[in-house]
Short mmCIF file of C-alpha atoms in Angstrom, two decimals:
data_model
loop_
_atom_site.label_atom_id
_atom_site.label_comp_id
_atom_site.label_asym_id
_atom_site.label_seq_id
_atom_site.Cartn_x
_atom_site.Cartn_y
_atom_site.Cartn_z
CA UNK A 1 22.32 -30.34 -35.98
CA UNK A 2 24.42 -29.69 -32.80
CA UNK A 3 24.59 -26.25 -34.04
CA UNK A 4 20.92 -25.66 -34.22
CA UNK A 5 20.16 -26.70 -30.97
CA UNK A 6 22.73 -24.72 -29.47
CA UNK A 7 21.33 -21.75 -31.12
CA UNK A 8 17.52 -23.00 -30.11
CA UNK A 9 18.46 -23.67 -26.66
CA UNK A 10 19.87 -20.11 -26.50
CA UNK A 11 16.58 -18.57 -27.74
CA UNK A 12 14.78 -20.35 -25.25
CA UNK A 13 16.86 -19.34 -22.65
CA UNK A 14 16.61 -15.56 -23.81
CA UNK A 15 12.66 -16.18 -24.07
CA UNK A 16 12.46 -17.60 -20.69
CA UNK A 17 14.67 -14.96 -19.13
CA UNK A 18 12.49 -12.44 -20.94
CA UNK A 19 9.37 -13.61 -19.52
CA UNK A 20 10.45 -13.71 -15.97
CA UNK A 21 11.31 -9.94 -16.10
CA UNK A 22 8.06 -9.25 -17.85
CA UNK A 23 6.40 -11.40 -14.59
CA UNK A 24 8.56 -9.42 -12.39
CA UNK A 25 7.20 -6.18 -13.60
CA UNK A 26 3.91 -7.32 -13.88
CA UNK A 27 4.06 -8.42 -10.30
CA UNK A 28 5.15 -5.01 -8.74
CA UNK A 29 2.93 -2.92 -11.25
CA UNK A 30 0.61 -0.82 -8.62
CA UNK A 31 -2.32 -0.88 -11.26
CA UNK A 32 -2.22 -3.93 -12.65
CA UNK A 33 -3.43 -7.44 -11.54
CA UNK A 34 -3.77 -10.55 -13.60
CA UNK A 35 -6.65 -12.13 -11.75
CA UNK A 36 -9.69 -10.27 -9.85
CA UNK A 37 -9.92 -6.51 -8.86
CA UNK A 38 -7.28 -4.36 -7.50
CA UNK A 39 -8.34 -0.55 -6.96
CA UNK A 40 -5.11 1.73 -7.40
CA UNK A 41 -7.23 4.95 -7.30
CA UNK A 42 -11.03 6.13 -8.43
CA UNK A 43 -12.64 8.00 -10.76
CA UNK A 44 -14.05 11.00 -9.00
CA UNK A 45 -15.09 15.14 -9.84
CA UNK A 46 -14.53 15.88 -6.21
CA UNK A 47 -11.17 17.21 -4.78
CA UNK A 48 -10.64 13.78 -2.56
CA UNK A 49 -7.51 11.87 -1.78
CA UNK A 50 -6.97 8.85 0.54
CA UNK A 51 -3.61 8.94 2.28
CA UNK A 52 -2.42 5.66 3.68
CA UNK A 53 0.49 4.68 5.87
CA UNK A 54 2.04 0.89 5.40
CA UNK A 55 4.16 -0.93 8.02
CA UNK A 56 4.23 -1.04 11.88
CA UNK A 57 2.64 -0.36 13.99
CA UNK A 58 5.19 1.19 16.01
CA UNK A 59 4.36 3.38 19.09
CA UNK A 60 7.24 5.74 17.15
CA UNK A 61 5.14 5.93 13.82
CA UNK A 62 2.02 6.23 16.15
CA UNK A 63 3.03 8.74 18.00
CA UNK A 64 4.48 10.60 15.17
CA UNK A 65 1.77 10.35 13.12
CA UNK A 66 -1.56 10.78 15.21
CA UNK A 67 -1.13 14.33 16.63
CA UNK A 68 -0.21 15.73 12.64
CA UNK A 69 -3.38 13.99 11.34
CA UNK A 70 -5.47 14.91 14.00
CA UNK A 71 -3.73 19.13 13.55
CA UNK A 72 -5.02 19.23 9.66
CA UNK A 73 -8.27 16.89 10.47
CA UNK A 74 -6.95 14.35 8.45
CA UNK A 75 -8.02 11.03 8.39
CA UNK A 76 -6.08 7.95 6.86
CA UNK A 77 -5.48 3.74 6.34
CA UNK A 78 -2.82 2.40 8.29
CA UNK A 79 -2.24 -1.07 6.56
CA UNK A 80 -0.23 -3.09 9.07
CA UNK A 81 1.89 -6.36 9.70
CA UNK A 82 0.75 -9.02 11.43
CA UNK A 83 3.93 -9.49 13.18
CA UNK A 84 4.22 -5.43 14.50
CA UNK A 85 0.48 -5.55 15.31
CA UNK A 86 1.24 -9.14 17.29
CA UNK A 87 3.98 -6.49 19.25
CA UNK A 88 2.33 -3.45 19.15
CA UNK A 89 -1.42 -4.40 19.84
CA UNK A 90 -2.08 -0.84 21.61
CA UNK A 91 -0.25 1.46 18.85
CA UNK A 92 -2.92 0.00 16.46
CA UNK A 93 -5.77 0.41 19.26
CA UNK A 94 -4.96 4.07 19.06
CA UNK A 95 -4.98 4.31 16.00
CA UNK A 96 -8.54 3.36 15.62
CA UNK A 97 -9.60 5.40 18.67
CA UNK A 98 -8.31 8.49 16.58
CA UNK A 99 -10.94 7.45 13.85
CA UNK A 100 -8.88 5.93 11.12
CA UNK A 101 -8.95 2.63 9.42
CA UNK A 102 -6.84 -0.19 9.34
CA UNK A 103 -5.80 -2.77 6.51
CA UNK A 104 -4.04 -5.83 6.62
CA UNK A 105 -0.61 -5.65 5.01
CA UNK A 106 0.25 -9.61 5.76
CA UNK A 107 1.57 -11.20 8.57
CA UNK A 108 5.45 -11.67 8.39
CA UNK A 109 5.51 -8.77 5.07
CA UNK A 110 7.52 -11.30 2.49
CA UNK A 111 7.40 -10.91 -1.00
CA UNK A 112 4.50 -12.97 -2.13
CA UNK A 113 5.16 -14.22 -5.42
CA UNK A 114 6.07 -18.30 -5.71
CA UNK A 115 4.92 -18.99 -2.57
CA UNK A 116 2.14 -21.70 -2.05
CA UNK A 117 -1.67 -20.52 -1.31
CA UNK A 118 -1.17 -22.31 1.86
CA UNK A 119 1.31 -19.83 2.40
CA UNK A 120 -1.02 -16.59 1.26
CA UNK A 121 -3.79 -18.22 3.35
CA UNK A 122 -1.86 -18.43 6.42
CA UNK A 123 -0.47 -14.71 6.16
CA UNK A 124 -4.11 -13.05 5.44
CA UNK A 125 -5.74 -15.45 8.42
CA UNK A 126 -3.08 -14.60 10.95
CA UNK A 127 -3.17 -10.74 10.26
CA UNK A 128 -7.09 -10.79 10.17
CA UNK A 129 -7.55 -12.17 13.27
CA UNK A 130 -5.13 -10.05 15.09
CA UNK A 131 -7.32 -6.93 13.34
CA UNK A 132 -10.45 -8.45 14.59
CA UNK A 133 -8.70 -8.77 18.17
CA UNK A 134 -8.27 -4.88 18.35
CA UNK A 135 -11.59 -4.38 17.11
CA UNK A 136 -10.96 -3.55 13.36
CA UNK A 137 -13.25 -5.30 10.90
CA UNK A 138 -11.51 -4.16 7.72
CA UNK A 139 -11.50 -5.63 4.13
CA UNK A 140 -8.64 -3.77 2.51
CA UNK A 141 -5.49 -5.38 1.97
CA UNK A 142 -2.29 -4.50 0.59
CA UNK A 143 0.13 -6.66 -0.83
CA UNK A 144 3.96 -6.19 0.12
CA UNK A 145 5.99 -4.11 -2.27
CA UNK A 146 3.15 -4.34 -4.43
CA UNK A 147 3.98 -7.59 -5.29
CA UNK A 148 0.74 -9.92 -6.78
CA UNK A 149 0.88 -12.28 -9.64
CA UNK A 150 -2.23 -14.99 -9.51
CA UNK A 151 -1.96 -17.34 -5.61
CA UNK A 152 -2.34 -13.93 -3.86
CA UNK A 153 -4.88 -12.38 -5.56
CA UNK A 154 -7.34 -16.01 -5.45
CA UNK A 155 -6.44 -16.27 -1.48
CA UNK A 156 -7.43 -12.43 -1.49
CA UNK A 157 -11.21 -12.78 -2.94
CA UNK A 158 -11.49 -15.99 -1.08
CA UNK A 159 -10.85 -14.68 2.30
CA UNK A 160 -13.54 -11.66 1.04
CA UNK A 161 -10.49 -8.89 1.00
CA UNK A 162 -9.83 -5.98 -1.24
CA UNK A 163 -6.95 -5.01 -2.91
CA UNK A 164 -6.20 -1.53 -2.71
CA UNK A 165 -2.79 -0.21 -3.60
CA UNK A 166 -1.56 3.02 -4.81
CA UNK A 167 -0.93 5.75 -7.78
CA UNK A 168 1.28 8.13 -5.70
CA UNK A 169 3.86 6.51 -3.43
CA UNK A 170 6.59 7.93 -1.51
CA UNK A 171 9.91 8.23 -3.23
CA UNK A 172 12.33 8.69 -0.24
CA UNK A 173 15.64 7.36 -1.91
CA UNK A 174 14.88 10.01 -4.94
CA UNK A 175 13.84 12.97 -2.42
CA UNK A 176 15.84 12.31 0.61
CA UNK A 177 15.05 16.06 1.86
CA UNK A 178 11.52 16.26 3.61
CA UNK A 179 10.53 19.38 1.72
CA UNK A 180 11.43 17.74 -1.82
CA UNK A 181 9.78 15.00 -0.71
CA UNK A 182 6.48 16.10 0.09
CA UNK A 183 6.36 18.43 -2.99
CA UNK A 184 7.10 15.12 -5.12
CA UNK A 185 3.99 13.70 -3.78
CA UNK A 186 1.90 17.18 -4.22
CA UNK A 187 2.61 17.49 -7.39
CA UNK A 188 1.40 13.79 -8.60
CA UNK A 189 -1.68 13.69 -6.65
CA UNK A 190 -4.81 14.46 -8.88
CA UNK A 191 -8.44 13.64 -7.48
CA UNK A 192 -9.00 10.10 -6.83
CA UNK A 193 -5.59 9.38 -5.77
CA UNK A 194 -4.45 7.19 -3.27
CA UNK A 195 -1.42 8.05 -1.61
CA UNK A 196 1.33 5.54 0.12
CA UNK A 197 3.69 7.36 2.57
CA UNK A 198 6.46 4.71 4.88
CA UNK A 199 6.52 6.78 8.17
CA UNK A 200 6.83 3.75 11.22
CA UNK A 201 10.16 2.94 11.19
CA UNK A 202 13.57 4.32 12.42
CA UNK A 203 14.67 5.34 8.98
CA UNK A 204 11.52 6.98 8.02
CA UNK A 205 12.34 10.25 9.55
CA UNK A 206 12.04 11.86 6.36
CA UNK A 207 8.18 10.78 5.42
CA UNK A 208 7.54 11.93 9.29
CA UNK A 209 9.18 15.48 8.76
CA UNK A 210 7.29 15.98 5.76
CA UNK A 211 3.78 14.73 6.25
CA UNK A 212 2.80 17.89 7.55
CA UNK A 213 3.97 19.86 4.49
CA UNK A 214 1.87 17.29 2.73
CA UNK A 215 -0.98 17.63 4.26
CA UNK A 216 -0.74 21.65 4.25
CA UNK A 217 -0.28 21.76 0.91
CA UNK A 218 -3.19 19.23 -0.14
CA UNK A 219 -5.42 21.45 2.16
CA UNK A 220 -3.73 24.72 0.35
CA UNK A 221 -4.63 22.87 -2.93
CA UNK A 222 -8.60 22.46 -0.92
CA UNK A 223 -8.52 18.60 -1.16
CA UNK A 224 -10.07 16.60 1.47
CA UNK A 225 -7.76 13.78 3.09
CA UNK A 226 -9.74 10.80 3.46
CA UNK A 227 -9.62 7.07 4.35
CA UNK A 228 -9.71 4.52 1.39
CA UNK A 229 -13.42 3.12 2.73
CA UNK A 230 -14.94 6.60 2.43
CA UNK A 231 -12.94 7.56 -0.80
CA UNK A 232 -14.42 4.55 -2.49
CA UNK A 233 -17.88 6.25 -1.21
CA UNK A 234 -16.83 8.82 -3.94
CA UNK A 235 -16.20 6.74 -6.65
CA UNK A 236 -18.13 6.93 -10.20
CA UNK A 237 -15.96 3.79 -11.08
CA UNK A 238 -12.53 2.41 -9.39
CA UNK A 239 -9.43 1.82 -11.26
CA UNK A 240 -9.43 -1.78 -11.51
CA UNK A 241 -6.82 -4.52 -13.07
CA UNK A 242 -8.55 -6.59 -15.99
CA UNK A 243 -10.01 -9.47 -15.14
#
Protein backbone atom coordinates (compact mmCIF):
# COMPACT_ATOMS: atom_id res chain seq x y z
CA UNK A 1 0.00 0.00 0.00
CA UNK A 2 2.89 2.38 0.98
CA UNK A 3 4.28 1.49 -2.28
CA UNK A 4 1.35 2.55 -4.31
CA UNK A 5 1.03 5.76 -2.97
CA UNK A 6 4.50 6.54 -3.35
CA UNK A 7 4.23 5.72 -6.93
CA UNK A 8 0.64 7.78 -7.11
CA UNK A 9 2.00 10.66 -5.36
CA UNK A 10 4.85 10.70 -7.92
CA UNK A 11 2.42 10.73 -10.88
CA UNK A 12 0.68 13.48 -9.46
CA UNK A 13 3.57 15.36 -8.94
CA UNK A 14 4.77 14.71 -12.65
CA UNK A 15 1.03 15.67 -13.74
CA UNK A 16 1.06 18.79 -11.80
CA UNK A 17 4.52 19.80 -12.90
CA UNK A 18 3.35 19.03 -16.42
CA UNK A 19 0.49 21.26 -16.32
CA UNK A 20 2.24 24.25 -14.99
CA UNK A 21 4.65 24.21 -18.03
CA UNK A 22 1.74 23.68 -20.34
CA UNK A 23 0.15 27.07 -18.35
CA UNK A 24 3.44 28.64 -18.74
CA UNK A 25 3.44 28.25 -22.44
CA UNK A 26 0.03 28.93 -22.81
CA UNK A 27 0.54 32.15 -20.96
CA UNK A 28 3.41 33.59 -23.20
CA UNK A 29 1.82 32.15 -26.51
CA UNK A 30 1.42 35.57 -28.71
CA UNK A 31 -1.77 34.02 -30.44
CA UNK A 32 -3.39 32.38 -28.00
CA UNK A 33 -5.75 33.48 -25.12
CA UNK A 34 -7.94 31.35 -22.96
CA UNK A 35 -10.67 33.87 -22.29
CA UNK A 36 -11.97 36.81 -24.73
CA UNK A 37 -10.23 38.18 -27.93
CA UNK A 38 -6.67 38.82 -28.48
CA UNK A 39 -5.72 40.03 -32.16
CA UNK A 40 -2.03 38.80 -33.00
CA UNK A 41 -2.38 39.88 -36.68
CA UNK A 42 -5.39 40.15 -39.51
CA UNK A 43 -6.50 38.65 -42.34
CA UNK A 44 -5.92 41.05 -45.17
CA UNK A 45 -5.15 40.98 -49.45
CA UNK A 46 -3.44 44.29 -49.06
CA UNK A 47 0.39 44.69 -48.57
CA UNK A 48 -0.16 46.29 -44.81
CA UNK A 49 1.87 45.83 -41.68
CA UNK A 50 1.54 47.56 -38.27
CA UNK A 51 4.89 48.13 -36.60
CA UNK A 52 4.78 48.75 -32.90
CA UNK A 53 7.38 49.79 -30.36
CA UNK A 54 6.89 48.48 -26.48
CA UNK A 55 8.53 50.09 -23.42
CA UNK A 56 9.50 53.70 -22.42
CA UNK A 57 8.96 56.26 -23.19
CA UNK A 58 12.34 57.49 -23.08
CA UNK A 59 13.37 60.88 -24.66
CA UNK A 60 16.43 58.35 -26.04
CA UNK A 61 13.89 55.90 -27.81
CA UNK A 62 11.92 59.12 -28.80
CA UNK A 63 14.38 60.78 -30.20
CA UNK A 64 15.76 57.83 -31.91
CA UNK A 65 12.82 56.74 -33.24
CA UNK A 66 10.67 59.82 -34.48
CA UNK A 67 12.98 61.37 -37.14
CA UNK A 68 13.42 57.44 -38.91
CA UNK A 69 9.59 57.07 -38.94
CA UNK A 70 8.88 60.34 -39.99
CA UNK A 71 12.16 59.76 -43.14
CA UNK A 72 10.14 56.51 -44.63
CA UNK A 73 6.49 58.10 -43.67
CA UNK A 74 5.99 55.53 -41.35
CA UNK A 75 3.55 55.50 -38.84
CA UNK A 76 3.46 53.13 -35.68
CA UNK A 77 1.94 52.06 -31.81
CA UNK A 78 4.11 52.91 -29.12
CA UNK A 79 2.61 50.76 -26.20
CA UNK A 80 4.05 52.29 -23.03
CA UNK A 81 4.55 51.89 -19.13
CA UNK A 82 2.80 53.63 -16.84
CA UNK A 83 5.75 54.22 -14.75
CA UNK A 84 8.16 55.76 -17.94
CA UNK A 85 5.09 57.70 -19.15
CA UNK A 86 4.61 58.99 -15.20
CA UNK A 87 8.64 60.21 -16.01
CA UNK A 88 8.56 60.93 -19.40
CA UNK A 89 5.10 62.70 -19.90
CA UNK A 90 6.57 64.91 -22.93
CA UNK A 91 8.49 61.95 -24.87
CA UNK A 92 4.95 60.42 -25.18
CA UNK A 93 3.39 64.01 -26.05
CA UNK A 94 5.68 63.91 -29.02
CA UNK A 95 5.01 61.05 -29.93
CA UNK A 96 1.44 61.75 -30.61
CA UNK A 97 2.20 65.15 -32.14
CA UNK A 98 4.18 63.06 -34.85
CA UNK A 99 0.79 61.24 -35.59
CA UNK A 100 1.20 57.86 -34.04
CA UNK A 101 -0.77 55.96 -31.52
CA UNK A 102 -0.25 54.95 -28.19
CA UNK A 103 -1.22 51.70 -26.12
CA UNK A 104 -1.06 50.94 -22.68
CA UNK A 105 1.57 48.35 -21.83
CA UNK A 106 0.71 48.39 -17.79
CA UNK A 107 1.81 50.46 -15.22
CA UNK A 108 4.89 49.01 -13.29
CA UNK A 109 5.42 46.13 -16.60
CA UNK A 110 5.38 42.82 -14.13
CA UNK A 111 4.59 39.60 -15.31
CA UNK A 112 0.89 39.28 -14.90
CA UNK A 113 0.08 35.85 -14.27
CA UNK A 114 -1.04 34.89 -10.35
CA UNK A 115 -1.56 38.15 -9.49
CA UNK A 116 -5.05 39.28 -8.08
CA UNK A 117 -7.60 41.31 -10.48
CA UNK A 118 -7.19 43.96 -7.98
CA UNK A 119 -3.82 43.92 -9.06
CA UNK A 120 -4.63 43.90 -13.13
CA UNK A 121 -7.23 46.60 -12.32
CA UNK A 122 -4.91 48.85 -10.67
CA UNK A 123 -2.11 48.52 -13.47
CA UNK A 124 -4.66 49.16 -16.56
CA UNK A 125 -6.41 52.26 -14.41
CA UNK A 126 -3.12 53.88 -13.53
CA UNK A 127 -1.63 53.63 -17.15
CA UNK A 128 -5.03 54.79 -18.69
CA UNK A 129 -5.28 57.73 -16.95
CA UNK A 130 -1.80 58.87 -17.45
CA UNK A 131 -2.71 58.22 -21.49
CA UNK A 132 -5.78 60.26 -21.11
CA UNK A 133 -3.53 63.04 -19.32
CA UNK A 134 -1.37 63.44 -22.56
CA UNK A 135 -4.30 63.39 -24.62
CA UNK A 136 -4.31 59.74 -25.95
CA UNK A 137 -7.67 57.99 -25.87
CA UNK A 138 -6.45 54.54 -26.91
CA UNK A 139 -7.99 51.01 -26.41
CA UNK A 140 -5.10 48.74 -27.28
CA UNK A 141 -3.25 47.07 -24.71
CA UNK A 142 -0.45 44.83 -24.52
CA UNK A 143 0.31 42.50 -21.95
CA UNK A 144 4.04 42.22 -20.62
CA UNK A 145 6.13 39.51 -22.20
CA UNK A 146 3.05 38.37 -23.62
CA UNK A 147 2.09 36.98 -20.59
CA UNK A 148 -2.10 36.39 -20.17
CA UNK A 149 -3.75 33.43 -18.67
CA UNK A 150 -7.61 34.29 -17.47
CA UNK A 151 -7.48 37.65 -14.39
CA UNK A 152 -5.83 39.75 -17.18
CA UNK A 153 -7.73 39.12 -19.96
CA UNK A 154 -11.46 39.66 -17.70
CA UNK A 155 -9.82 43.08 -16.21
CA UNK A 156 -8.95 43.76 -20.01
CA UNK A 157 -12.70 43.57 -21.55
CA UNK A 158 -13.93 45.11 -18.39
CA UNK A 159 -11.96 48.22 -18.53
CA UNK A 160 -13.21 48.17 -22.58
CA UNK A 161 -9.36 47.42 -23.82
CA UNK A 162 -8.04 45.38 -26.64
CA UNK A 163 -5.54 42.98 -26.74
CA UNK A 164 -3.28 43.25 -29.47
CA UNK A 165 0.02 41.44 -29.48
CA UNK A 166 2.23 40.22 -32.13
CA UNK A 167 3.27 37.48 -34.97
CA UNK A 168 6.75 38.96 -35.73
CA UNK A 169 8.79 40.11 -32.75
CA UNK A 170 12.25 41.18 -32.47
CA UNK A 171 14.81 38.52 -31.80
CA UNK A 172 17.83 40.61 -30.56
CA UNK A 173 19.66 37.85 -28.43
CA UNK A 174 19.46 35.48 -31.77
CA UNK A 175 20.52 38.48 -34.25
CA UNK A 176 22.69 40.63 -32.18
CA UNK A 177 24.00 42.42 -35.54
CA UNK A 178 21.50 45.22 -36.73
CA UNK A 179 21.59 44.05 -40.33
CA UNK A 180 20.74 40.27 -39.32
CA UNK A 181 18.38 41.59 -37.29
CA UNK A 182 16.24 43.51 -39.41
CA UNK A 183 16.42 40.86 -42.22
CA UNK A 184 15.04 38.30 -39.47
CA UNK A 185 12.06 40.43 -39.15
CA UNK A 186 11.73 41.02 -43.17
CA UNK A 187 11.69 37.83 -43.88
CA UNK A 188 8.69 36.73 -41.36
CA UNK A 189 6.48 39.54 -42.07
CA UNK A 190 3.59 38.52 -44.51
CA UNK A 191 0.46 40.92 -44.92
CA UNK A 192 -1.46 41.38 -41.85
CA UNK A 193 1.41 41.22 -39.60
CA UNK A 194 2.01 43.00 -36.64
CA UNK A 195 5.41 43.67 -35.81
CA UNK A 196 7.07 44.18 -32.09
CA UNK A 197 10.52 45.90 -32.21
CA UNK A 198 12.27 46.94 -28.23
CA UNK A 199 14.07 50.22 -29.29
CA UNK A 200 13.71 52.70 -25.79
CA UNK A 201 16.20 51.53 -23.74
CA UNK A 202 20.05 51.72 -23.32
CA UNK A 203 20.61 48.23 -24.56
CA UNK A 204 18.40 48.49 -27.50
CA UNK A 205 20.96 49.98 -29.72
CA UNK A 206 20.64 47.22 -32.00
CA UNK A 207 16.61 47.47 -32.80
CA UNK A 208 17.53 51.44 -33.20
CA UNK A 209 20.41 50.75 -35.82
CA UNK A 210 18.27 48.58 -37.69
CA UNK A 211 14.82 50.05 -37.88
CA UNK A 212 15.72 51.88 -40.78
CA UNK A 213 16.86 48.82 -42.75
CA UNK A 214 13.46 47.59 -41.72
CA UNK A 215 11.55 49.97 -42.82
CA UNK A 216 13.56 50.27 -46.29
CA UNK A 217 13.18 46.98 -46.95
CA UNK A 218 9.29 46.69 -46.11
CA UNK A 219 8.94 49.78 -48.46
CA UNK A 220 11.42 47.85 -51.09
CA UNK A 221 9.01 44.87 -50.56
CA UNK A 222 5.91 48.00 -51.33
CA UNK A 223 4.17 47.38 -47.92
CA UNK A 224 2.60 50.17 -46.17
CA UNK A 225 3.71 50.68 -42.37
CA UNK A 226 0.76 51.38 -40.45
CA UNK A 227 -0.60 51.82 -36.88
CA UNK A 228 -2.55 48.82 -35.32
CA UNK A 229 -6.04 51.14 -35.26
CA UNK A 230 -5.85 51.68 -39.03
CA UNK A 231 -4.50 48.08 -39.81
CA UNK A 232 -7.54 46.69 -38.12
CA UNK A 233 -9.43 49.16 -40.72
CA UNK A 234 -8.04 46.50 -43.20
CA UNK A 235 -9.11 43.54 -41.71
CA UNK A 236 -11.55 40.84 -43.46
CA UNK A 237 -11.32 39.01 -40.01
CA UNK A 238 -8.58 39.37 -37.03
CA UNK A 239 -6.65 36.56 -35.68
CA UNK A 240 -8.34 35.98 -32.54
CA UNK A 241 -7.71 33.41 -29.42
CA UNK A 242 -10.85 31.02 -28.93
CA UNK A 243 -13.19 32.01 -26.77
Amino acid sequence: MGRKLVVWGGVGIVAVLALLVGLNSLSKAPCLQLIGDLICRVETDDKIVALTFDDGPTPRGVAAVLPILDRYDARATFFLIGEDLKRHPQAARQILAAGHELGNHTYSHQRNVGRSRAFYREELGKTGQLLRAVGSDSDLFRPPYGRKLVGLPLEVDRAGLKTITWDVADRAEEFPEPADYARDIVERVRPGSIILIHPMYRGNATAREALPMILAQLRDRRYDIVTVSELLNHQSSASVSPQ
